[in-house]
PDB file of C-alpha atoms in Angstrom:
ATOM      1  CA  UNK H   1      54.707 -56.994  16.141  1.00 54.00           C
ATOM      2  CA  UNK H   2      53.695 -59.224  13.094  1.00 92.00           C
ATOM      3  CA  UNK H   3      54.280 -62.702  11.880  1.00 98.00           C
ATOM      4  CA  UNK H   4      53.303 -63.493   8.249  1.00 98.00           C
ATOM      5  CA  UNK H   5      53.529 -65.913   5.315  1.00 98.00           C
ATOM      6  CA  UNK H   6      54.685 -65.066   1.939  1.00 97.00           C
ATOM      7  CA  UNK H   7      54.129 -67.234  -1.458  1.00 97.00           C
ATOM      8  CA  UNK H   8      56.374 -64.899  -3.426  1.00 98.00           C
ATOM      9  CA  UNK H   9      59.969 -63.759  -2.653  1.00 98.00           C
ATOM     10  CA  UNK H  10      60.259 -61.653   0.658  1.00 97.00           C
ATOM     11  CA  UNK H  11      60.622 -58.067   0.244  1.00 97.00           C
ATOM     12  CA  UNK H  12      63.209 -57.345   2.923  1.00 97.00           C
ATOM     13  CA  UNK H  13      63.450 -53.607   2.026  1.00 98.00           C
ATOM     14  CA  UNK H  14      59.885 -52.997   2.992  1.00 97.00           C
ATOM     15  CA  UNK H  15      60.109 -55.308   5.871  1.00 97.00           C
ATOM     16  CA  UNK H  16      63.123 -53.403   7.210  1.00 98.00           C
ATOM     17  CA  UNK H  17      61.453 -50.129   6.744  1.00 97.00           C
ATOM     18  CA  UNK H  18      58.487 -51.351   8.969  1.00 97.00           C
ATOM     19  CA  UNK H  19      61.042 -51.636  11.855  1.00 98.00           C
ATOM     20  CA  UNK H  20      62.233 -47.972  11.666  1.00 98.00           C
ATOM     21  CA  UNK H  21      61.829 -46.052  14.839  1.00 97.00           C
ATOM     22  CA  UNK H  22      63.282 -42.826  15.972  1.00 98.00           C
ATOM     23  CA  UNK H  23      64.231 -44.387  19.201  1.00 97.00           C
ATOM     24  CA  UNK H  24      65.844 -47.459  17.672  1.00 98.00           C
ATOM     25  CA  UNK H  25      69.945 -47.341  17.502  1.00 97.00           C
ATOM     26  CA  UNK H  26      70.231 -50.655  16.201  1.00 97.00           C
ATOM     27  CA  UNK H  27      68.690 -53.335  13.882  1.00 98.00           C
ATOM     28  CA  UNK H  28      69.496 -56.977  13.409  1.00 98.00           C
ATOM     29  CA  UNK H  29      68.005 -59.396  10.650  1.00 98.00           C
ATOM     30  CA  UNK H  30      68.381 -62.795  10.024  1.00 98.00           C
ATOM     31  CA  UNK H  31      67.756 -64.499   6.624  1.00 98.00           C
ATOM     32  CA  UNK H  32      67.360 -68.393   6.416  1.00 98.00           C
ATOM     33  CA  UNK H  33      68.397 -69.766   3.027  1.00 97.00           C
ATOM     34  CA  UNK H  34      67.815 -72.993   1.081  1.00 97.00           C
ATOM     35  CA  UNK H  35      70.927 -75.092   1.442  1.00 95.00           C
ATOM     36  CA  UNK H  36      71.916 -77.808  -1.276  1.00 96.00           C
ATOM     37  CA  UNK H  37      72.871 -80.299   1.265  1.00 93.00           C
ATOM     38  CA  UNK H  38      71.121 -81.592   4.319  1.00 92.00           C
ATOM     39  CA  UNK H  39      72.070 -84.718   6.718  1.00 88.00           C
ATOM     40  CA  UNK H  40      74.442 -86.037   4.017  1.00 90.00           C
ATOM     41  CA  UNK H  41      72.039 -85.768   1.091  1.00 93.00           C
ATOM     42  CA  UNK H  42      72.211 -83.273  -1.874  1.00 96.00           C
ATOM     43  CA  UNK H  43      69.141 -81.272  -2.097  1.00 96.00           C
ATOM     44  CA  UNK H  44      67.712 -79.946  -5.316  1.00 96.00           C
ATOM     45  CA  UNK H  45      64.822 -77.954  -4.006  1.00 96.00           C
ATOM     46  CA  UNK H  46      62.276 -77.557  -1.149  1.00 96.00           C
ATOM     47  CA  UNK H  47      58.468 -77.230  -0.543  1.00 97.00           C
ATOM     48  CA  UNK H  48      57.112 -75.384   2.458  1.00 98.00           C
ATOM     49  CA  UNK H  49      53.702 -76.077   3.833  1.00 98.00           C
ATOM     50  CA  UNK H  50      52.088 -74.493   6.719  1.00 98.00           C
ATOM     51  CA  UNK H  51      49.000 -74.956   8.877  1.00 98.00           C
ATOM     52  CA  UNK H  52      48.457 -71.146   8.609  1.00 97.00           C
ATOM     53  CA  UNK H  53      45.641 -70.423  10.789  1.00 97.00           C
ATOM     54  CA  UNK H  54      47.613 -71.804  13.850  1.00 98.00           C
ATOM     55  CA  UNK H  55      51.030 -70.858  12.675  1.00 98.00           C
ATOM     56  CA  UNK H  56      49.925 -67.290  12.486  1.00 98.00           C
ATOM     57  CA  UNK H  57      48.874 -67.295  16.101  1.00 98.00           C
ATOM     58  CA  UNK H  58      51.790 -69.172  17.308  1.00 98.00           C
ATOM     59  CA  UNK H  59      54.161 -66.866  15.315  1.00 98.00           C
ATOM     60  CA  UNK H  60      52.504 -63.844  16.885  1.00 98.00           C
ATOM     61  CA  UNK H  61      52.782 -65.394  20.343  1.00 98.00           C
ATOM     62  CA  UNK H  62      56.652 -65.995  19.811  1.00 98.00           C
ATOM     63  CA  UNK H  63      56.960 -62.008  18.625  1.00 98.00           C
ATOM     64  CA  UNK H  64      55.036 -61.060  21.661  1.00 97.00           C
ATOM     65  CA  UNK H  65      57.241 -63.437  24.036  1.00 98.00           C
ATOM     66  CA  UNK H  66      60.202 -61.610  22.457  1.00 98.00           C
ATOM     67  CA  UNK H  67      58.968 -58.284  23.106  1.00 97.00           C
ATOM     68  CA  UNK H  68      58.433 -59.163  26.781  1.00 98.00           C
ATOM     69  CA  UNK H  69      61.835 -60.724  27.341  1.00 98.00           C
ATOM     70  CA  UNK H  70      63.869 -58.261  25.579  1.00 98.00           C
ATOM     71  CA  UNK H  71      63.492 -54.378  25.411  1.00 97.00           C
ATOM     72  CA  UNK H  72      62.933 -54.221  21.593  1.00 98.00           C
ATOM     73  CA  UNK H  73      61.199 -51.633  19.587  1.00 98.00           C
ATOM     74  CA  UNK H  74      59.728 -53.709  16.819  1.00 98.00           C
ATOM     75  CA  UNK H  75      59.948 -57.203  15.425  1.00 98.00           C
ATOM     76  CA  UNK H  76      58.913 -58.927  12.249  1.00 98.00           C
ATOM     77  CA  UNK H  77      58.925 -62.284  10.765  1.00 98.00           C
ATOM     78  CA  UNK H  78      58.133 -63.615   7.457  1.00 98.00           C
ATOM     79  CA  UNK H  79      58.089 -67.086   6.248  1.00 98.00           C
ATOM     80  CA  UNK H  80      57.923 -68.550   2.857  1.00 98.00           C
ATOM     81  CA  UNK H  81      55.410 -71.185   1.697  1.00 98.00           C
ATOM     82  CA  UNK H  82      55.326 -73.253  -1.495  1.00 98.00           C
ATOM     83  CA  UNK H  83      58.240 -74.217  -3.780  1.00 98.00           C
ATOM     84  CA  UNK H  84      61.831 -72.846  -3.281  1.00 98.00           C
ATOM     85  CA  UNK H  85      64.900 -73.296  -5.083  1.00 97.00           C
ATOM     86  CA  UNK H  86      68.297 -73.371  -3.582  1.00 97.00           C
ATOM     87  CA  UNK H  87      69.559 -70.123  -2.392  1.00 97.00           C
ATOM     88  CA  UNK H  88      66.063 -68.686  -2.115  1.00 98.00           C
ATOM     89  CA  UNK H  89      65.293 -67.013   1.184  1.00 98.00           C
ATOM     90  CA  UNK H  90      63.126 -69.252   3.300  1.00 98.00           C
ATOM     91  CA  UNK H  91      62.528 -66.995   6.412  1.00 98.00           C
ATOM     92  CA  UNK H  92      63.277 -63.443   7.390  1.00 98.00           C
ATOM     93  CA  UNK H  93      63.429 -62.105  10.912  1.00 98.00           C
ATOM     94  CA  UNK H  94      64.015 -58.351  11.688  1.00 98.00           C
ATOM     95  CA  UNK H  95      64.376 -56.571  14.993  1.00 98.00           C
ATOM     96  CA  UNK H  96      64.901 -52.843  16.020  1.00 98.00           C
ATOM     97  CA  UNK H  97      66.065 -51.826  19.386  1.00 98.00           C
ATOM     98  CA  UNK H  98      67.411 -49.107  21.374  1.00 98.00           C
ATOM     99  CA  UNK H  99      70.825 -50.849  21.475  1.00 97.00           C
ATOM    100  CA  UNK H 100      72.290 -53.675  19.497  1.00 97.00           C
ATOM    101  CA  UNK H 101      72.508 -56.504  22.129  1.00 97.00           C
ATOM    102  CA  UNK H 102      68.815 -56.824  22.643  1.00 98.00           C
ATOM    103  CA  UNK H 103      68.328 -56.733  18.936  1.00 98.00           C
ATOM    104  CA  UNK H 104      70.809 -59.787  18.266  1.00 98.00           C
ATOM    105  CA  UNK H 105      69.299 -61.686  21.182  1.00 98.00           C
ATOM    106  CA  UNK H 106      65.771 -61.164  20.308  1.00 98.00           C
ATOM    107  CA  UNK H 107      66.553 -62.028  16.731  1.00 98.00           C
ATOM    108  CA  UNK H 108      68.143 -65.277  17.729  1.00 98.00           C
ATOM    109  CA  UNK H 109      65.224 -66.044  20.290  1.00 98.00           C
ATOM    110  CA  UNK H 110      62.691 -65.614  17.501  1.00 98.00           C
ATOM    111  CA  UNK H 111      64.151 -67.631  14.730  1.00 98.00           C
ATOM    112  CA  UNK H 112      64.993 -70.388  17.344  1.00 97.00           C
ATOM    113  CA  UNK H 113      61.317 -70.397  18.474  1.00 98.00           C
ATOM    114  CA  UNK H 114      59.949 -70.435  14.922  1.00 98.00           C
ATOM    115  CA  UNK H 115      61.815 -73.458  13.925  1.00 97.00           C
ATOM    116  CA  UNK H 116      60.899 -75.217  17.093  1.00 96.00           C
ATOM    117  CA  UNK H 117      57.188 -74.322  17.688  1.00 96.00           C
ATOM    118  CA  UNK H 118      55.458 -73.041  14.440  1.00 98.00           C
ATOM    119  CA  UNK H 119      53.542 -75.776  12.429  1.00 98.00           C
ATOM    120  CA  UNK H 120      55.663 -75.502   9.275  1.00 98.00           C
ATOM    121  CA  UNK H 121      56.834 -78.427   7.234  1.00 98.00           C
ATOM    122  CA  UNK H 122      59.582 -78.823   4.628  1.00 97.00           C
ATOM    123  CA  UNK H 123      59.618 -81.326   2.156  1.00 97.00           C
ATOM    124  CA  UNK H 124      63.307 -81.870   0.482  1.00 96.00           C
ATOM    125  CA  UNK H 125      63.675 -83.183  -3.099  1.00 96.00           C
ATOM    126  CA  UNK H 126      66.949 -85.016  -3.538  1.00 96.00           C
ATOM    127  CA  UNK H 127      69.122 -85.541  -6.568  1.00 94.00           C
ATOM    128  CA  UNK H 128      68.385 -89.209  -6.655  1.00 93.00           C
ATOM    129  CA  UNK H 129      64.429 -88.482  -7.311  1.00 93.00           C
ATOM    130  CA  UNK H 130      63.756 -89.130  -3.742  1.00 94.00           C
ATOM    131  CA  UNK H 131      61.982 -86.697  -1.371  1.00 95.00           C
ATOM    132  CA  UNK H 132      61.075 -86.502   2.274  1.00 95.00           C
ATOM    133  CA  UNK H 133      59.487 -84.491   5.134  1.00 96.00           C
ATOM    134  CA  UNK H 134      62.285 -83.104   7.266  1.00 94.00           C
ATOM    135  CA  UNK H 135      62.074 -84.311  10.832  1.00 90.00           C
ATOM    136  CA  UNK H 136      59.212 -86.813  10.017  1.00 86.00           C
ATOM    137  CA  UNK H 137      60.614 -89.636   7.587  1.00 79.00           C
ATOM    138  CA  UNK H 138      63.247 -90.764   9.996  1.00 67.00           C
ATOM    139  CA  UNK H 139      61.075 -91.140  13.099  1.00 62.00           C
ATOM    140  CA  UNK H 140      58.329 -92.625  10.781  1.00 57.00           C
ATOM    141  CA  UNK H 141      60.844 -95.328   9.518  1.00 54.00           C
ATOM    142  CA  UNK H 142      61.508 -96.361  13.257  1.00 48.00           C
ATOM    143  CA  UNK H 143      59.420 -98.914  15.051  1.00 44.00           C
ATOM    144  CA  UNK H 144      56.351 -97.414  16.481  1.00 43.00           C
ATOM    145  CA  UNK H 145      56.010 -97.489  20.275  1.00 43.00           C
ATOM    146  CA  UNK H 146      52.624 -95.780  20.846  1.00 42.00           C
ATOM    147  CA  UNK H 147      49.781 -97.543  22.232  1.00 42.00           C
ATOM    148  CA  UNK H 148      46.700 -97.568  19.893  1.00 41.00           C
ATOM    149  CA  UNK H 149      44.561 -99.087  22.789  1.00 41.00           C
ATOM    150  CA  UNK H 150      41.805-100.364  20.343  1.00 37.00           C
TER     151      UNK H 150
ATOM    152  CA  UNK C   1      28.827 -86.965  15.193  1.00 96.00           C
ATOM    153  CA  UNK C   2      30.553 -85.229  12.294  1.00 98.00           C
ATOM    154  CA  UNK C   3      34.087 -84.100  12.802  1.00 98.00           C
ATOM    155  CA  UNK C   4      36.261 -82.196  10.329  1.00 98.00           C
ATOM    156  CA  UNK C   5      40.013 -83.316   9.831  1.00 98.00           C
ATOM    157  CA  UNK C   6      42.515 -81.313   8.011  1.00 98.00           C
ATOM    158  CA  UNK C   7      45.832 -82.692   6.958  1.00 98.00           C
ATOM    159  CA  UNK C   8      49.247 -81.345   6.463  1.00 98.00           C
ATOM    160  CA  UNK C   9      52.525 -82.447   5.123  1.00 97.00           C
ATOM    161  CA  UNK C  10      53.478 -86.167   5.577  1.00 97.00           C
ATOM    162  CA  UNK C  11      49.848 -86.747   7.208  1.00 98.00           C
ATOM    163  CA  UNK C  12      48.107 -85.300   4.116  1.00 98.00           C
ATOM    164  CA  UNK C  13      50.069 -87.553   1.719  1.00 97.00           C
ATOM    165  CA  UNK C  14      49.466 -90.576   3.743  1.00 97.00           C
ATOM    166  CA  UNK C  15      45.635 -89.859   4.020  1.00 98.00           C
ATOM    167  CA  UNK C  16      45.587 -89.036   0.465  1.00 98.00           C
ATOM    168  CA  UNK C  17      43.504 -85.950   0.971  1.00 98.00           C
ATOM    169  CA  UNK C  18      44.017 -82.585   2.548  1.00 98.00           C
ATOM    170  CA  UNK C  19      40.584 -82.830   4.539  1.00 98.00           C
ATOM    171  CA  UNK C  20      37.689 -85.074   5.390  1.00 98.00           C
ATOM    172  CA  UNK C  21      34.536 -85.001   7.287  1.00 98.00           C
ATOM    173  CA  UNK C  22      34.232 -88.138   9.357  1.00 98.00           C
ATOM    174  CA  UNK C  23      31.241 -89.572  10.965  1.00 98.00           C
ATOM    175  CA  UNK C  24      32.559 -90.904  14.365  1.00 98.00           C
ATOM    176  CA  UNK C  25      31.767 -92.087  17.802  1.00 96.00           C
ATOM    177  CA  UNK C  26      35.361 -90.811  18.939  1.00 97.00           C
ATOM    178  CA  UNK C  27      35.132 -88.853  22.175  1.00 98.00           C
ATOM    179  CA  UNK C  28      38.697 -87.684  22.139  1.00 98.00           C
ATOM    180  CA  UNK C  29      41.363 -86.705  19.601  1.00 98.00           C
ATOM    181  CA  UNK C  30      43.208 -89.880  20.633  1.00 98.00           C
ATOM    182  CA  UNK C  31      40.337 -92.027  19.775  1.00 98.00           C
ATOM    183  CA  UNK C  32      39.772 -90.158  16.552  1.00 98.00           C
ATOM    184  CA  UNK C  33      43.449 -90.711  15.694  1.00 98.00           C
ATOM    185  CA  UNK C  34      43.444 -94.500  16.297  1.00 98.00           C
ATOM    186  CA  UNK C  35      40.210 -94.778  13.974  1.00 98.00           C
ATOM    187  CA  UNK C  36      41.834 -92.861  11.241  1.00 98.00           C
ATOM    188  CA  UNK C  37      45.183 -94.546  11.716  1.00 97.00           C
ATOM    189  CA  UNK C  38      43.420 -97.763  11.284  1.00 96.00           C
ATOM    190  CA  UNK C  39      41.992 -96.316   7.982  1.00 97.00           C
ATOM    191  CA  UNK C  40      44.777 -94.642   6.549  1.00 97.00           C
ATOM    192  CA  UNK C  41      47.867 -96.424   8.038  1.00 96.00           C
ATOM    193  CA  UNK C  42      49.801 -93.358   9.288  1.00 97.00           C
ATOM    194  CA  UNK C  43      53.295 -94.111  10.005  1.00 96.00           C
ATOM    195  CA  UNK C  44      53.640 -91.496  12.747  1.00 96.00           C
ATOM    196  CA  UNK C  45      52.232 -92.428  16.262  1.00 96.00           C
ATOM    197  CA  UNK C  46      50.621 -90.202  18.673  1.00 96.00           C
ATOM    198  CA  UNK C  47      53.731 -89.831  20.460  1.00 96.00           C
ATOM    199  CA  UNK C  48      55.232 -88.189  17.630  1.00 96.00           C
ATOM    200  CA  UNK C  49      52.421 -85.847  16.998  1.00 97.00           C
ATOM    201  CA  UNK C  50      50.684 -82.893  18.620  1.00 98.00           C
ATOM    202  CA  UNK C  51      47.041 -82.246  18.057  1.00 98.00           C
ATOM    203  CA  UNK C  52      44.982 -78.990  17.147  1.00 98.00           C
ATOM    204  CA  UNK C  53      41.317 -78.538  17.653  1.00 98.00           C
ATOM    205  CA  UNK C  54      39.725 -75.503  16.096  1.00 98.00           C
ATOM    206  CA  UNK C  55      43.181 -73.882  15.133  1.00 97.00           C
ATOM    207  CA  UNK C  56      44.535 -74.048  18.588  1.00 98.00           C
ATOM    208  CA  UNK C  57      46.742 -76.626  20.224  1.00 98.00           C
ATOM    209  CA  UNK C  58      44.803 -79.089  22.133  1.00 98.00           C
ATOM    210  CA  UNK C  59      45.256 -82.274  24.302  1.00 98.00           C
ATOM    211  CA  UNK C  60      44.530 -85.846  23.232  1.00 98.00           C
ATOM    212  CA  UNK C  61      42.207 -86.323  25.990  1.00 98.00           C
ATOM    213  CA  UNK C  62      39.993 -83.392  25.587  1.00 98.00           C
ATOM    214  CA  UNK C  63      36.284 -83.936  24.622  1.00 98.00           C
ATOM    215  CA  UNK C  64      35.363 -83.442  21.123  1.00 98.00           C
ATOM    216  CA  UNK C  65      32.056 -81.717  19.915  1.00 98.00           C
ATOM    217  CA  UNK C  66      30.167 -82.128  16.699  1.00 98.00           C
ATOM    218  CA  UNK C  67      31.607 -79.613  13.998  1.00 98.00           C
ATOM    219  CA  UNK C  68      35.143 -79.523  15.786  1.00 98.00           C
ATOM    220  CA  UNK C  69      38.144 -79.232  13.164  1.00 98.00           C
ATOM    221  CA  UNK C  70      40.932 -81.548  14.320  1.00 98.00           C
ATOM    222  CA  UNK C  71      44.631 -81.476  12.948  1.00 98.00           C
ATOM    223  CA  UNK C  72      47.383 -83.956  13.675  1.00 98.00           C
ATOM    224  CA  UNK C  73      50.540 -81.970  13.664  1.00 98.00           C
ATOM    225  CA  UNK C  74      53.606 -83.992  12.647  1.00 97.00           C
ATOM    226  CA  UNK C  75      57.115 -82.764  13.832  1.00 97.00           C
ATOM    227  CA  UNK C  76      57.764 -79.283  12.462  1.00 97.00           C
ATOM    228  CA  UNK C  77      60.541 -78.036  10.269  1.00 96.00           C
ATOM    229  CA  UNK C  78      60.341 -74.414   9.782  1.00 94.00           C
ATOM    230  CA  UNK C  79      63.010 -72.039   9.069  1.00 91.00           C
TER     231      UNK C  79
END
C-alpha cells in the first residue's frame, strides 16, 4: 500500500505493474485530468502544492482504510505536484483485487477520500490573467465569522 | 519561546513567505493564529482552517511547546 507524489509525469505502466498479483482477477484505475474549465471560468493551467510530510501520512491512512474496508490485493495512489497543463494527469489511483466489484469500490473510495482529506492545493490560472486557489478564494471573499478573541 | 510556522498555498502567498520562526507567548495554535493573522492579515479564519503540529493534524486548543512546527491548513483541493 503506497501513496506518493511525483514532480514529473506519472508512469502508469510501472504503477500498474506494482499491482500485479497471481490472486488478482481484476484491476481498476482512475486518472484525474486537468480540465480547461472550472466553475464557469476558462482554465489555462494549474499548479499543485502539497504539505508533503502530512499528506504522505494521510494518503497512507486512506490506502490502509481502503484495504480494511474492501477485500483488495493492492492499491496505489500517485499525485502530481508543480505546474500542469490542460490534459495532463493530476492523479492516478490503481487497485487490484480477486473480483472486479471491490476494485471499483476501493478505487472510488480512495480518490474521494484523497480529494477530501489530503493537504494538497490547486491554483488555477485563468484566461483573463487572473488566478486563484480552488476552495479558498470564494470562502475568503465572504465575510469572516470567526472570533479572534484578542 | 520559538515556534516554527510553515505556510502553504494561499496562506504562503498572504504571509509572503513559506516559513518563519516566531518568538511568541502563544499557548495554543489558536493564540498563535490570532497573533499571526494580526501581522499578516490572512483572509481565511480559524473556522475555515485546520491546524497541524509537527506534521500531524492537531487541535486549536492543544498546548504548544518550544520548537514545535505549526501549519495552518486551508481548504484542500487535491485530485
